[in-house]
mmCIF file with all atom_site columns, C-alpha atoms in Angstrom:
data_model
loop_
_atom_site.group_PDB
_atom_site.id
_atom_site.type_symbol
_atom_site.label_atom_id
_atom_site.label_alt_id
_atom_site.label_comp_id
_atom_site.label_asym_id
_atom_site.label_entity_id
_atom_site.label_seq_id
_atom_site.pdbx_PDB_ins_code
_atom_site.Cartn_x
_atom_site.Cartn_y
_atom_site.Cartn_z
_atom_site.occupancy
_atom_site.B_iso_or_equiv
_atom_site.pdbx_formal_charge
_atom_site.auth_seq_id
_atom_site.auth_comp_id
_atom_site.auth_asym_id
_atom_site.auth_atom_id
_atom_site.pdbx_PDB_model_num
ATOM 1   C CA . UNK A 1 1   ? -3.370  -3.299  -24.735 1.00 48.00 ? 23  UNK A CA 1
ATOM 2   C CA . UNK A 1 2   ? 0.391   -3.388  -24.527 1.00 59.00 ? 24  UNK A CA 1
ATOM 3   C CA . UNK A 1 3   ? 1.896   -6.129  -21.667 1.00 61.00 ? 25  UNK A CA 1
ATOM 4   C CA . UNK A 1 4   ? 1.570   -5.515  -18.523 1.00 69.00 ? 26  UNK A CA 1
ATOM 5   C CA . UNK A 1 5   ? 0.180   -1.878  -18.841 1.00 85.00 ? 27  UNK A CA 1
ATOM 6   C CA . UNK A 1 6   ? -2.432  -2.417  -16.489 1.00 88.00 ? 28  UNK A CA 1
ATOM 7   C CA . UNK A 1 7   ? -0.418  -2.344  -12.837 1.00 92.00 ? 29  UNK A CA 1
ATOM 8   C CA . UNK A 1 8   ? -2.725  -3.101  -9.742  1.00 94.00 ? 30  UNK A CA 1
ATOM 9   C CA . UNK A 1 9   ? -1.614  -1.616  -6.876  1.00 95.00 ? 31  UNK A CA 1
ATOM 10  C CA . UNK A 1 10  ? -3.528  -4.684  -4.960  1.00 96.00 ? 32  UNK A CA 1
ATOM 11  C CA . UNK A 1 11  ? -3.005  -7.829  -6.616  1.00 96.00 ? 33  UNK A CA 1
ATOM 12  C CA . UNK A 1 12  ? -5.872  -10.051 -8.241  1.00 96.00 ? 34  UNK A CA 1
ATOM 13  C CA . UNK A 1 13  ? -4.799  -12.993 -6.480  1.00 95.00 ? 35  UNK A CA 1
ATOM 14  C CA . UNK A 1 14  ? -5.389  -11.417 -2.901  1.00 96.00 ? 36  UNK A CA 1
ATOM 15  C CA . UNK A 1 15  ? -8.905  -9.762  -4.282  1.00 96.00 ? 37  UNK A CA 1
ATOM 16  C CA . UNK A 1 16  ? -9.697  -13.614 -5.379  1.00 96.00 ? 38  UNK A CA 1
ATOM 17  C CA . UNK A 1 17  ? -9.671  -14.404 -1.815  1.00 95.00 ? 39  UNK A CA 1
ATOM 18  C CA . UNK A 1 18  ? -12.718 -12.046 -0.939  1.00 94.00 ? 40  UNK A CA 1
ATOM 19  C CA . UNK A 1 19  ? -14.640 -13.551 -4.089  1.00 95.00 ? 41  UNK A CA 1
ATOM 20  C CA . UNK A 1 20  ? -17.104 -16.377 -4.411  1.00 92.00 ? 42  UNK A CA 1
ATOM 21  C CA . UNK A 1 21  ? -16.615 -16.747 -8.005  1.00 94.00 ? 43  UNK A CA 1
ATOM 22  C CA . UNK A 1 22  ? -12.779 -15.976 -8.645  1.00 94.00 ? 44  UNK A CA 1
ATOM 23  C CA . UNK A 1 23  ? -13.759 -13.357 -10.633 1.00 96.00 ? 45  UNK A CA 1
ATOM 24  C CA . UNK A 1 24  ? -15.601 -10.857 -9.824  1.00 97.00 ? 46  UNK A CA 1
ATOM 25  C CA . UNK A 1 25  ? -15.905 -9.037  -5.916  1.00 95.00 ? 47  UNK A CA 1
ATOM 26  C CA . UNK A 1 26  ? -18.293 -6.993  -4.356  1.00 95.00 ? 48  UNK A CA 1
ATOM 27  C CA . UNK A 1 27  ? -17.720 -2.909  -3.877  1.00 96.00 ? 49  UNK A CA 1
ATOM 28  C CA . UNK A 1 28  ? -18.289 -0.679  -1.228  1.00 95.00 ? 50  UNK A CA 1
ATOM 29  C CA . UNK A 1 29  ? -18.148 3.015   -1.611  1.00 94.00 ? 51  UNK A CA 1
ATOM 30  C CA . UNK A 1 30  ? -17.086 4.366   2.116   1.00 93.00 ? 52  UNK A CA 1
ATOM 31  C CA . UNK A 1 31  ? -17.856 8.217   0.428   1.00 92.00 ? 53  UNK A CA 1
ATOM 32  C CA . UNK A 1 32  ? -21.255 7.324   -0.766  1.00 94.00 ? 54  UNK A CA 1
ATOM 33  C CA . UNK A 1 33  ? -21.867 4.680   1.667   1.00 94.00 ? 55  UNK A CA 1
ATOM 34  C CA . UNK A 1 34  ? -23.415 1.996   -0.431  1.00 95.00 ? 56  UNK A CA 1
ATOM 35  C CA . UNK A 1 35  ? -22.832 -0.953  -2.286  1.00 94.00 ? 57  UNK A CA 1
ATOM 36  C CA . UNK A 1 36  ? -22.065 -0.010  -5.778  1.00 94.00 ? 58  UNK A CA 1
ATOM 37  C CA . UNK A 1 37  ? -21.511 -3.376  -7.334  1.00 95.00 ? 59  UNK A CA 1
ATOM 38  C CA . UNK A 1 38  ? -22.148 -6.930  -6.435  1.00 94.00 ? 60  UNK A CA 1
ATOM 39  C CA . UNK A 1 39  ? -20.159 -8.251  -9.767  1.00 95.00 ? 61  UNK A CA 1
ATOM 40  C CA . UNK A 1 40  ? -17.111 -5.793  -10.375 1.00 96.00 ? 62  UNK A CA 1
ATOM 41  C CA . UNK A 1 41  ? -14.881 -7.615  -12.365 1.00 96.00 ? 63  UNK A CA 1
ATOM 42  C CA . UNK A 1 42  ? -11.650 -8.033  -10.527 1.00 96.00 ? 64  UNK A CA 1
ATOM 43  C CA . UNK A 1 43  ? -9.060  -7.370  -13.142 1.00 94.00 ? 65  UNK A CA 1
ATOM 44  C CA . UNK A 1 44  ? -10.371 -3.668  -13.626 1.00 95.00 ? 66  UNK A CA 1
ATOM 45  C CA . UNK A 1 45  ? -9.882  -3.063  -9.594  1.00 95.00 ? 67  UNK A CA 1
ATOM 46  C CA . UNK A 1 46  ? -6.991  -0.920  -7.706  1.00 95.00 ? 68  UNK A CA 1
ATOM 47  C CA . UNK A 1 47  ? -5.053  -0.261  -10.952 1.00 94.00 ? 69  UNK A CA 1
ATOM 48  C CA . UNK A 1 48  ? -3.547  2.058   -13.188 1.00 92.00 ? 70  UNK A CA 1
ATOM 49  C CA . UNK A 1 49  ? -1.845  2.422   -16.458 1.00 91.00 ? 71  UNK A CA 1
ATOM 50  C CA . UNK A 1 50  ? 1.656   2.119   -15.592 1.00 91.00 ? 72  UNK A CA 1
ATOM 51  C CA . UNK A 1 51  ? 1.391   2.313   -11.882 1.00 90.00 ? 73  UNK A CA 1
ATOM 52  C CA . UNK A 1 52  ? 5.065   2.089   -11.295 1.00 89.00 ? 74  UNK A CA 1
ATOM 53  C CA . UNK A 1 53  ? 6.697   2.529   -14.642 1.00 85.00 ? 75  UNK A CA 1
ATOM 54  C CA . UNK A 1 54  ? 6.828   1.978   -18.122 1.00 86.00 ? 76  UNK A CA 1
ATOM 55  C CA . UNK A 1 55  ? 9.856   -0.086  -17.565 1.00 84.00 ? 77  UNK A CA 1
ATOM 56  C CA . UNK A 1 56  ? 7.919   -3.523  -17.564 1.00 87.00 ? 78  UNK A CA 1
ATOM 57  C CA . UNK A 1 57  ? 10.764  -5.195  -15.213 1.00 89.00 ? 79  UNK A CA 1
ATOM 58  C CA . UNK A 1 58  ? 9.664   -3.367  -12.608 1.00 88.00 ? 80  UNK A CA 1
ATOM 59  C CA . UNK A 1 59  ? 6.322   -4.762  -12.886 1.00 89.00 ? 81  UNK A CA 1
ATOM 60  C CA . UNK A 1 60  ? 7.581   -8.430  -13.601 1.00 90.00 ? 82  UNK A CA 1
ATOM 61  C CA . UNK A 1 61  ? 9.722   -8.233  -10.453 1.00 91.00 ? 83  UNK A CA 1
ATOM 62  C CA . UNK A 1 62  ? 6.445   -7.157  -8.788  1.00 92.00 ? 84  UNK A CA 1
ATOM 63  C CA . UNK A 1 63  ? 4.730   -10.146 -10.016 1.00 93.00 ? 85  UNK A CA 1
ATOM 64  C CA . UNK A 1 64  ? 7.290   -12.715 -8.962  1.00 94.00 ? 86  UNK A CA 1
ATOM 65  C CA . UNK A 1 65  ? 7.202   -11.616 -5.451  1.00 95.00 ? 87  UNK A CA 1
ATOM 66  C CA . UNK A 1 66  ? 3.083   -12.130 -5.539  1.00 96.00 ? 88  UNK A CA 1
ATOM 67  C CA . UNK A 1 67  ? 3.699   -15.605 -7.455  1.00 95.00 ? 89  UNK A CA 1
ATOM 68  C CA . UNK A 1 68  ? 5.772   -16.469 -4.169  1.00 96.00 ? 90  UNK A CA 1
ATOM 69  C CA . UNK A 1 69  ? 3.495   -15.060 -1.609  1.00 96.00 ? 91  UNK A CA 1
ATOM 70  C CA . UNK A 1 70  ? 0.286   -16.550 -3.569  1.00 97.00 ? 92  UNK A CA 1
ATOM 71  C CA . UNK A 1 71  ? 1.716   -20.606 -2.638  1.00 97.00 ? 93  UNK A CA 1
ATOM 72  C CA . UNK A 1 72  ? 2.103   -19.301 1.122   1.00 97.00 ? 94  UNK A CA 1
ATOM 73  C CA . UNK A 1 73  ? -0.955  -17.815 1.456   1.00 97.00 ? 95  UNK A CA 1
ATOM 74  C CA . UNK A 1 74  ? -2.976  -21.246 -0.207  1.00 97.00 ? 96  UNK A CA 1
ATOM 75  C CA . UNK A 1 75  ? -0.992  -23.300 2.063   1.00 97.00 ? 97  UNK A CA 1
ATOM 76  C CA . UNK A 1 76  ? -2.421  -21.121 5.228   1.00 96.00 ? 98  UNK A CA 1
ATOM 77  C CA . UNK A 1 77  ? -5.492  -21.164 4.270   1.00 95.00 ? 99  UNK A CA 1
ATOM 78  C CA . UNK A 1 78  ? -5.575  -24.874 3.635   1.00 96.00 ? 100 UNK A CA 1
ATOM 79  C CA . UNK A 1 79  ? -3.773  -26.241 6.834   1.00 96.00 ? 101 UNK A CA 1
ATOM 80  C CA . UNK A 1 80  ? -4.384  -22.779 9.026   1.00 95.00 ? 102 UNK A CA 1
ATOM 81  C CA . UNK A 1 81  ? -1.037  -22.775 9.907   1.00 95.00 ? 103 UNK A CA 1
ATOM 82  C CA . UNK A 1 82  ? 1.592   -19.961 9.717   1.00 96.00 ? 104 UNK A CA 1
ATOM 83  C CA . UNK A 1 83  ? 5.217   -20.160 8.341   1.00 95.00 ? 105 UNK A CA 1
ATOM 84  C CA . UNK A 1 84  ? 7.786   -20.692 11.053  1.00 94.00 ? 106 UNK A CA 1
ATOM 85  C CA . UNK A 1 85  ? 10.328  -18.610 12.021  1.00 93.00 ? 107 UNK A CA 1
ATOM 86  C CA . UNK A 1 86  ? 12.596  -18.197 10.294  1.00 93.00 ? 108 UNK A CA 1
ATOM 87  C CA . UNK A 1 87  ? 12.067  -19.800 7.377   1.00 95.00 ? 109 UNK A CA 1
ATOM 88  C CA . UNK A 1 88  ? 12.225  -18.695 3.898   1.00 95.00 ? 110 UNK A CA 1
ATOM 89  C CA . UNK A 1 89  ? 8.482   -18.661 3.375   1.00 96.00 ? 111 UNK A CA 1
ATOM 90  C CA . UNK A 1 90  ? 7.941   -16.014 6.354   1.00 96.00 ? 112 UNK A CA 1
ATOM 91  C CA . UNK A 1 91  ? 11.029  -13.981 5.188   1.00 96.00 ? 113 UNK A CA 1
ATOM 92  C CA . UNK A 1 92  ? 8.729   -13.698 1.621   1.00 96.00 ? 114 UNK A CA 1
ATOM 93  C CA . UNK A 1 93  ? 5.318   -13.221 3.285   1.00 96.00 ? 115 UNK A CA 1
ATOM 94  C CA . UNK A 1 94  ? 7.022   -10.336 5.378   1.00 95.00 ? 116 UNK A CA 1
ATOM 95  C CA . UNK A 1 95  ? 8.369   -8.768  2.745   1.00 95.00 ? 117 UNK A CA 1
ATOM 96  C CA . UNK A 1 96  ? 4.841   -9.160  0.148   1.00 96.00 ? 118 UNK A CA 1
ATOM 97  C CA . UNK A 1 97  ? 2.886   -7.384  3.068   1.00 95.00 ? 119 UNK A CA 1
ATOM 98  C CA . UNK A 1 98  ? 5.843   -4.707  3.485   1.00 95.00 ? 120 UNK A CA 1
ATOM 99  C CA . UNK A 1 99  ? 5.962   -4.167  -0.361  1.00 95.00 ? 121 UNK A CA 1
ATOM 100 C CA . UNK A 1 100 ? 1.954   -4.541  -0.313  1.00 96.00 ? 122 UNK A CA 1
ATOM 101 C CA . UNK A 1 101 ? 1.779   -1.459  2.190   1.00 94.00 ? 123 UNK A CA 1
ATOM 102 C CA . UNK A 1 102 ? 3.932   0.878   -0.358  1.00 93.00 ? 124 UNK A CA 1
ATOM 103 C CA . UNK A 1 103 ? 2.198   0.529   -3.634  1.00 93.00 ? 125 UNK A CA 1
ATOM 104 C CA . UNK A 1 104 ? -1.005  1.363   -3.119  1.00 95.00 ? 126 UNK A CA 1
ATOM 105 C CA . UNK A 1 105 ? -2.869  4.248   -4.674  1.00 94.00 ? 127 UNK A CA 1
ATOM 106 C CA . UNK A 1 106 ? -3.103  5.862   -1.118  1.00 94.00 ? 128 UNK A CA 1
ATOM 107 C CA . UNK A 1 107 ? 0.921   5.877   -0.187  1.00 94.00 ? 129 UNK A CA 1
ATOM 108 C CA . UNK A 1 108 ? 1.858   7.485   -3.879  1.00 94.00 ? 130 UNK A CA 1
ATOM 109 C CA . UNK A 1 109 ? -0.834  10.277  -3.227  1.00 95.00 ? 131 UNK A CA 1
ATOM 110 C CA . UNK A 1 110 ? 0.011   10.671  0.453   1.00 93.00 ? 132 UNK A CA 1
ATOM 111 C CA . UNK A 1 111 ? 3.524   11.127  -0.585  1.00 94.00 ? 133 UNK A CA 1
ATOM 112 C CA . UNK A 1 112 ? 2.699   13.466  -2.895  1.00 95.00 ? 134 UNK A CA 1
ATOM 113 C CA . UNK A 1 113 ? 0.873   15.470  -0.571  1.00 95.00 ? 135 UNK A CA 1
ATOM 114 C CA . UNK A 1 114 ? 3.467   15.684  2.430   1.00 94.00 ? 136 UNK A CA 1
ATOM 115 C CA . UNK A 1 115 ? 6.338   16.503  -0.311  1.00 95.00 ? 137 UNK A CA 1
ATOM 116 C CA . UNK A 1 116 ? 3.763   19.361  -1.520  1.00 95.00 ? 138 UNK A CA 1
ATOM 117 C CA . UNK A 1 117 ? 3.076   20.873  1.875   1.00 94.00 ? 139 UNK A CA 1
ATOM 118 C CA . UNK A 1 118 ? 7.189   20.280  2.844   1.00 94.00 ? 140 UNK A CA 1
ATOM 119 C CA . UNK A 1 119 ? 8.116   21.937  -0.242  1.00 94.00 ? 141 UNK A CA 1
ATOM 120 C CA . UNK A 1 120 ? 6.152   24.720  -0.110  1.00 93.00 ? 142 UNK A CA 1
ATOM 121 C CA . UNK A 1 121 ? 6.619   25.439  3.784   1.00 92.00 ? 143 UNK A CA 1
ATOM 122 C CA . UNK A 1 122 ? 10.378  26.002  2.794   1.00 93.00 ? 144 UNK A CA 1
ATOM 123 C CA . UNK A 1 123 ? 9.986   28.058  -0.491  1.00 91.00 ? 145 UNK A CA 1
ATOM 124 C CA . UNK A 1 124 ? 7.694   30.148  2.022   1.00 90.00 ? 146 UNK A CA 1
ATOM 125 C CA . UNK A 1 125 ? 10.203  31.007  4.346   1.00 88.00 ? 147 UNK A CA 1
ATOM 126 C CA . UNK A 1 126 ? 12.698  31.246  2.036   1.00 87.00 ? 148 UNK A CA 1
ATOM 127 C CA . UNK A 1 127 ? 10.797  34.108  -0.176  1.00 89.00 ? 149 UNK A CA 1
ATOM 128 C CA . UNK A 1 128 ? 9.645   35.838  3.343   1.00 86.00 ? 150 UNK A CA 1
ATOM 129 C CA . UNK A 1 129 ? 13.650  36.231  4.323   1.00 85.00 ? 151 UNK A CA 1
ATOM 130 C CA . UNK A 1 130 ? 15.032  36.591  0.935   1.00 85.00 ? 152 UNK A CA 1
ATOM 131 C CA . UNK A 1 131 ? 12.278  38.657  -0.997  1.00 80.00 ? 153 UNK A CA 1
ATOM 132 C CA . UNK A 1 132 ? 13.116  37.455  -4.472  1.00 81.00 ? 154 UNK A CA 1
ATOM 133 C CA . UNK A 1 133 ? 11.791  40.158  -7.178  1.00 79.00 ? 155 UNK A CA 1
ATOM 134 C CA . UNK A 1 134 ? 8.478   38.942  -8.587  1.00 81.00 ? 156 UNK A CA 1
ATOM 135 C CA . UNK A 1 135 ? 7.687   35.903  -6.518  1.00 86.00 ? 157 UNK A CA 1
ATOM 136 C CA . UNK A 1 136 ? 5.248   36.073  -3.679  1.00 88.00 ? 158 UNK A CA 1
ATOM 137 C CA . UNK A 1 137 ? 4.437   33.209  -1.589  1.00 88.00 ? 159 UNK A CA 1
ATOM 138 C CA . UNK A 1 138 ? 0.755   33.604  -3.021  1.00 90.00 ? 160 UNK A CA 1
ATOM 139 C CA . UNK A 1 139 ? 2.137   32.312  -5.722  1.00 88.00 ? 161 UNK A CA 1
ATOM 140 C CA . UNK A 1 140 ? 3.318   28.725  -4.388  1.00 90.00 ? 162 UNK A CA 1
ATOM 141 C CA . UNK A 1 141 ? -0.397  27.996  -4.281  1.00 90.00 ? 163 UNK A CA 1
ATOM 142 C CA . UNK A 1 142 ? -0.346  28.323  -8.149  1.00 91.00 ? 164 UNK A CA 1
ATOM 143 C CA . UNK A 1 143 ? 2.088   25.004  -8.301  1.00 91.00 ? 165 UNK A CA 1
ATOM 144 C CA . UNK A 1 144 ? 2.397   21.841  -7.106  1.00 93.00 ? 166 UNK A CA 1
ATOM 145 C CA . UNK A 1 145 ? 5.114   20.162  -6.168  1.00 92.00 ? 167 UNK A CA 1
ATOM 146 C CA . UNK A 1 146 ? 5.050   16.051  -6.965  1.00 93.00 ? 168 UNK A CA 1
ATOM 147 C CA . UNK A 1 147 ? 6.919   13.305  -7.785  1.00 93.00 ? 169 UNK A CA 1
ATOM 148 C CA . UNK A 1 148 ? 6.243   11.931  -11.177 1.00 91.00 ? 170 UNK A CA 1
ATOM 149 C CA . UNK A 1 149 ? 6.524   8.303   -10.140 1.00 92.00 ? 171 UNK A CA 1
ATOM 150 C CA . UNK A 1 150 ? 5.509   8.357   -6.610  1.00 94.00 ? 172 UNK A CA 1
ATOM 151 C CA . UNK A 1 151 ? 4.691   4.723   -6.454  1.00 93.00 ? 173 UNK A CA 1
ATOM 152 C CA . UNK A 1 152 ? 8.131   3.862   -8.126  1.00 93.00 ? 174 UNK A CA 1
ATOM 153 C CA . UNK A 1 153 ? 9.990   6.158   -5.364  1.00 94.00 ? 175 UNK A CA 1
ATOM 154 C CA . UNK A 1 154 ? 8.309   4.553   -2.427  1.00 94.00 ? 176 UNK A CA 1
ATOM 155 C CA . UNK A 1 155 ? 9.305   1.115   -3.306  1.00 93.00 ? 177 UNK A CA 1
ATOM 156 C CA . UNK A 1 156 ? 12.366  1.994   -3.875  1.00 93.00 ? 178 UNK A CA 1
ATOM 157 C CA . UNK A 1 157 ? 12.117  3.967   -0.026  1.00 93.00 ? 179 UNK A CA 1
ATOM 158 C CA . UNK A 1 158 ? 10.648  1.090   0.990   1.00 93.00 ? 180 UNK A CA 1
ATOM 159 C CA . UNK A 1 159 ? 12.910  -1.950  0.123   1.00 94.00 ? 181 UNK A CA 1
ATOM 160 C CA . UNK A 1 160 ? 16.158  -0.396  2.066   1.00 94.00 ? 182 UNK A CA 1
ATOM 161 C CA . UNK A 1 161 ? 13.623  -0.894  5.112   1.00 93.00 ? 183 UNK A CA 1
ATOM 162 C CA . UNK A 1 162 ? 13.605  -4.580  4.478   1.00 94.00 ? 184 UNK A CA 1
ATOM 163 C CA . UNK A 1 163 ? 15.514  -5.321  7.102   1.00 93.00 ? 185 UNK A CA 1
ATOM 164 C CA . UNK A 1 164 ? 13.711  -3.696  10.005  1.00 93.00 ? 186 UNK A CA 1
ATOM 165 C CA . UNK A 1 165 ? 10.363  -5.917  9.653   1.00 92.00 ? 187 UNK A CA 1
ATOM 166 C CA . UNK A 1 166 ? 12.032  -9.354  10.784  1.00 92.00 ? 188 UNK A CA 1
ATOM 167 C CA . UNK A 1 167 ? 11.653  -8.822  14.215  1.00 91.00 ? 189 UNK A CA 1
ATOM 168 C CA . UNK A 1 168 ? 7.535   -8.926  13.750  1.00 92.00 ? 190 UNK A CA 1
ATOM 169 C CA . UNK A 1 169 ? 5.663   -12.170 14.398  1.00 92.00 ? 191 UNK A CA 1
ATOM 170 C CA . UNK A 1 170 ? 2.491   -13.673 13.101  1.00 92.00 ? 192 UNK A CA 1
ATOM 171 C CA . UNK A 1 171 ? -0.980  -13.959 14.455  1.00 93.00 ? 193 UNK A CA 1
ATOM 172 C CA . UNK A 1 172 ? -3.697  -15.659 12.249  1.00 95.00 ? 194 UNK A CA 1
ATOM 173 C CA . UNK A 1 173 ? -7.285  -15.007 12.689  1.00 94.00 ? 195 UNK A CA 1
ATOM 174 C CA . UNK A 1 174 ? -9.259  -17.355 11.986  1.00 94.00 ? 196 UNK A CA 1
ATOM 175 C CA . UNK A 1 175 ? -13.069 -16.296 10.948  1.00 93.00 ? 197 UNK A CA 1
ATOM 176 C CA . UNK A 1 176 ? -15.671 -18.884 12.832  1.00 94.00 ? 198 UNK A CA 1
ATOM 177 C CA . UNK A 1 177 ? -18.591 -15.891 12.163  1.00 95.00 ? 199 UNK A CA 1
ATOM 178 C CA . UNK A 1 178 ? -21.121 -15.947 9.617   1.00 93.00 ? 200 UNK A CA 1
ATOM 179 C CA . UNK A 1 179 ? -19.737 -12.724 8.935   1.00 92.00 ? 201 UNK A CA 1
ATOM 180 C CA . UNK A 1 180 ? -17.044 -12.193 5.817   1.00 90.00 ? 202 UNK A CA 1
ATOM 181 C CA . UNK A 1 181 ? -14.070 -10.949 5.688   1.00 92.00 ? 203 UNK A CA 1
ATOM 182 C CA . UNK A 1 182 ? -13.596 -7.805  3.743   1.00 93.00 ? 204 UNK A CA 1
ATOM 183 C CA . UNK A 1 183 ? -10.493 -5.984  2.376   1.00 95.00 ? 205 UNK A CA 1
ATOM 184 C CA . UNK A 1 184 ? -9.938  -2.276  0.902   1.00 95.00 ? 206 UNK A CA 1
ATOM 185 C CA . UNK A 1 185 ? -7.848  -0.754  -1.771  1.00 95.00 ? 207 UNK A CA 1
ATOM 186 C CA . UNK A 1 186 ? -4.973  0.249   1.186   1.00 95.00 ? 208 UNK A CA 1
ATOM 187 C CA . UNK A 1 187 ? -4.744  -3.368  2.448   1.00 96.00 ? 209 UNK A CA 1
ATOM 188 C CA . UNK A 1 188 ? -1.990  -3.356  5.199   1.00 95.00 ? 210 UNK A CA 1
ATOM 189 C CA . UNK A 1 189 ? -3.045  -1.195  8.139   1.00 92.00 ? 211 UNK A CA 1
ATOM 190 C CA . UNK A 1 190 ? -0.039  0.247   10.657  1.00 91.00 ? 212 UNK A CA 1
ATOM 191 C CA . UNK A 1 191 ? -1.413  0.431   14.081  1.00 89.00 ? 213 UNK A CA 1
ATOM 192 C CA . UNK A 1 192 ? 0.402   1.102   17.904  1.00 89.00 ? 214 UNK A CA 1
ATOM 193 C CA . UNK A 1 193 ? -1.618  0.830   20.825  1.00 85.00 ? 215 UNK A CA 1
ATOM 194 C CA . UNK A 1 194 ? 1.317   2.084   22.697  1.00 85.00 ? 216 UNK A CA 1
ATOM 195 C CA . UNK A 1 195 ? 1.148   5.821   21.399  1.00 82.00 ? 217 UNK A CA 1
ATOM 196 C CA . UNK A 1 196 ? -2.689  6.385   20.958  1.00 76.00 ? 218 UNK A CA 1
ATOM 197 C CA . UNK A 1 197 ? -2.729  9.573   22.805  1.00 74.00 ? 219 UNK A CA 1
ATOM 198 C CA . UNK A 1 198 ? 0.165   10.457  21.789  1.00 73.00 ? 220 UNK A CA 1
ATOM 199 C CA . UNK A 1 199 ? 0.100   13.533  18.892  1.00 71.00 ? 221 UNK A CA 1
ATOM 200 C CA . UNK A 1 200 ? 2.619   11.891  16.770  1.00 72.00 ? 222 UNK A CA 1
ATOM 201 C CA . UNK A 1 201 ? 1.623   8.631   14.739  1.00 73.00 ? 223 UNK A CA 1
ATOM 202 C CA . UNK A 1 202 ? 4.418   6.187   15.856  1.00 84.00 ? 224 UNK A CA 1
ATOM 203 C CA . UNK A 1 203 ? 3.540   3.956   13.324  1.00 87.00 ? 225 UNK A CA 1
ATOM 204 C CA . UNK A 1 204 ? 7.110   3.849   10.867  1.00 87.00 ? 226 UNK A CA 1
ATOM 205 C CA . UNK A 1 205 ? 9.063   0.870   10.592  1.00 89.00 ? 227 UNK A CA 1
ATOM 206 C CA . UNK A 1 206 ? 11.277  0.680   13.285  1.00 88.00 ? 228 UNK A CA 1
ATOM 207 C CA . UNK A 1 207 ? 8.780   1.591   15.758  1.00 89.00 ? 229 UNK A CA 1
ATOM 208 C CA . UNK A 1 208 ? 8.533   0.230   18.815  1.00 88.00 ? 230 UNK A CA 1
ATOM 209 C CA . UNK A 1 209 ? 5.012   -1.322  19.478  1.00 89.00 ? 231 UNK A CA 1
ATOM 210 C CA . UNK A 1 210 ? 4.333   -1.359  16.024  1.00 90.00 ? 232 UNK A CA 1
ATOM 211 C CA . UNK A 1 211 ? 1.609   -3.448  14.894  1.00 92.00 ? 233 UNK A CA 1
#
């Protein structure tokens, strides 16, 4: 297998933290609502070929941030204490979880999705005022409309943003349960307890309240 081919879009070193062995990791299927393995090796989870490009350096810049993040997130979990603010070690967690957030299988199809349905709401007024000869808005349901790196484009989106998460603090929870800890293949959840009513999801970046 050519280097670095296989891209997980969660690393292996945060799935080793939810395994016994280091190795392999329990799954759950939410859509068939069972346990489908006990032993799923963890190197064939939450990846694909080329995830973010064929151009390897994207992936090696990828891997340097985890590297970083990796010696943070041992030293937590040894002396259950958080990095101080602000301190180069908090500036890099931040910025893992922010980067963490954007490459998972979930944001690349979501954004493929909204640019679909944006797309095609335009080109459907557009066709209804203009009435272009041979082109009915029947036939936008014939296409779709996607970016061919979706993954690559959100990082990208993402990493002008950087700025906007240092204002966010810490809190660790620490599990004292008999209960584990489990994790998914979209990993960072946005949340604002602020706007639950609310009908828009105030959950971007700069959002006040945001969680």
């Amino acid at each position: 297998m050519p280097e670095n081919k296989r891209q997980h879009y969660v690393p292996q070193l945060y799935l080793r933290y939810f395994s016994d062995n280091r190795k392999t990791i329990p799954v759950y299927s939410i859509k068939d609502r069972k346990i489908v393995t006990e032993n799923a090796p963890i190197d064939r989870q939450c990846y694909q070929n080329y995830m973010y490009s064929d151009d390897l350096e994207v992936e090696k810049a990828i891997t340097r941030i985890e590297n970083v993040a990796k010696s943070i997130i041992d030293s937590i979990i040894k002396n259950h204490k958080l990095p101080k603010i602000p301190t180069d070690d908090y500036f890099a967690l931040t910025v893992f979880i922010l980067y963490q957030s954007a490459r998972t299988l979930f944001s690349a199809e979501l954004l493929n999705e909204t640019t679909d349905k944006l797309i095609k709401m335009i080109l459907e007024d557009h066709i209804k005022l203009s009435r272009p000869d041979g082109i009915t808005v029947e036939d936008l349901e014939k296409v779709k409309v996607s970016y061919k790196q979706p993954a690559l484009f959100i990082l990208g989106m993402i990493s002008q943003m950087i700025p906007l998460i240092f204002d966010l603090k810490y809190k660790l929870i620490i599990n004292q349960t008999n209960l584990n800890f489990i994790t998914s293949d979209n990993p960072v959840i946005f949340y604002n307890k602020y706007y639950l009513n609310d009908f828009f999801n105030y959950t971007g970046i700069a959002s006040k309240g945001l969680l």
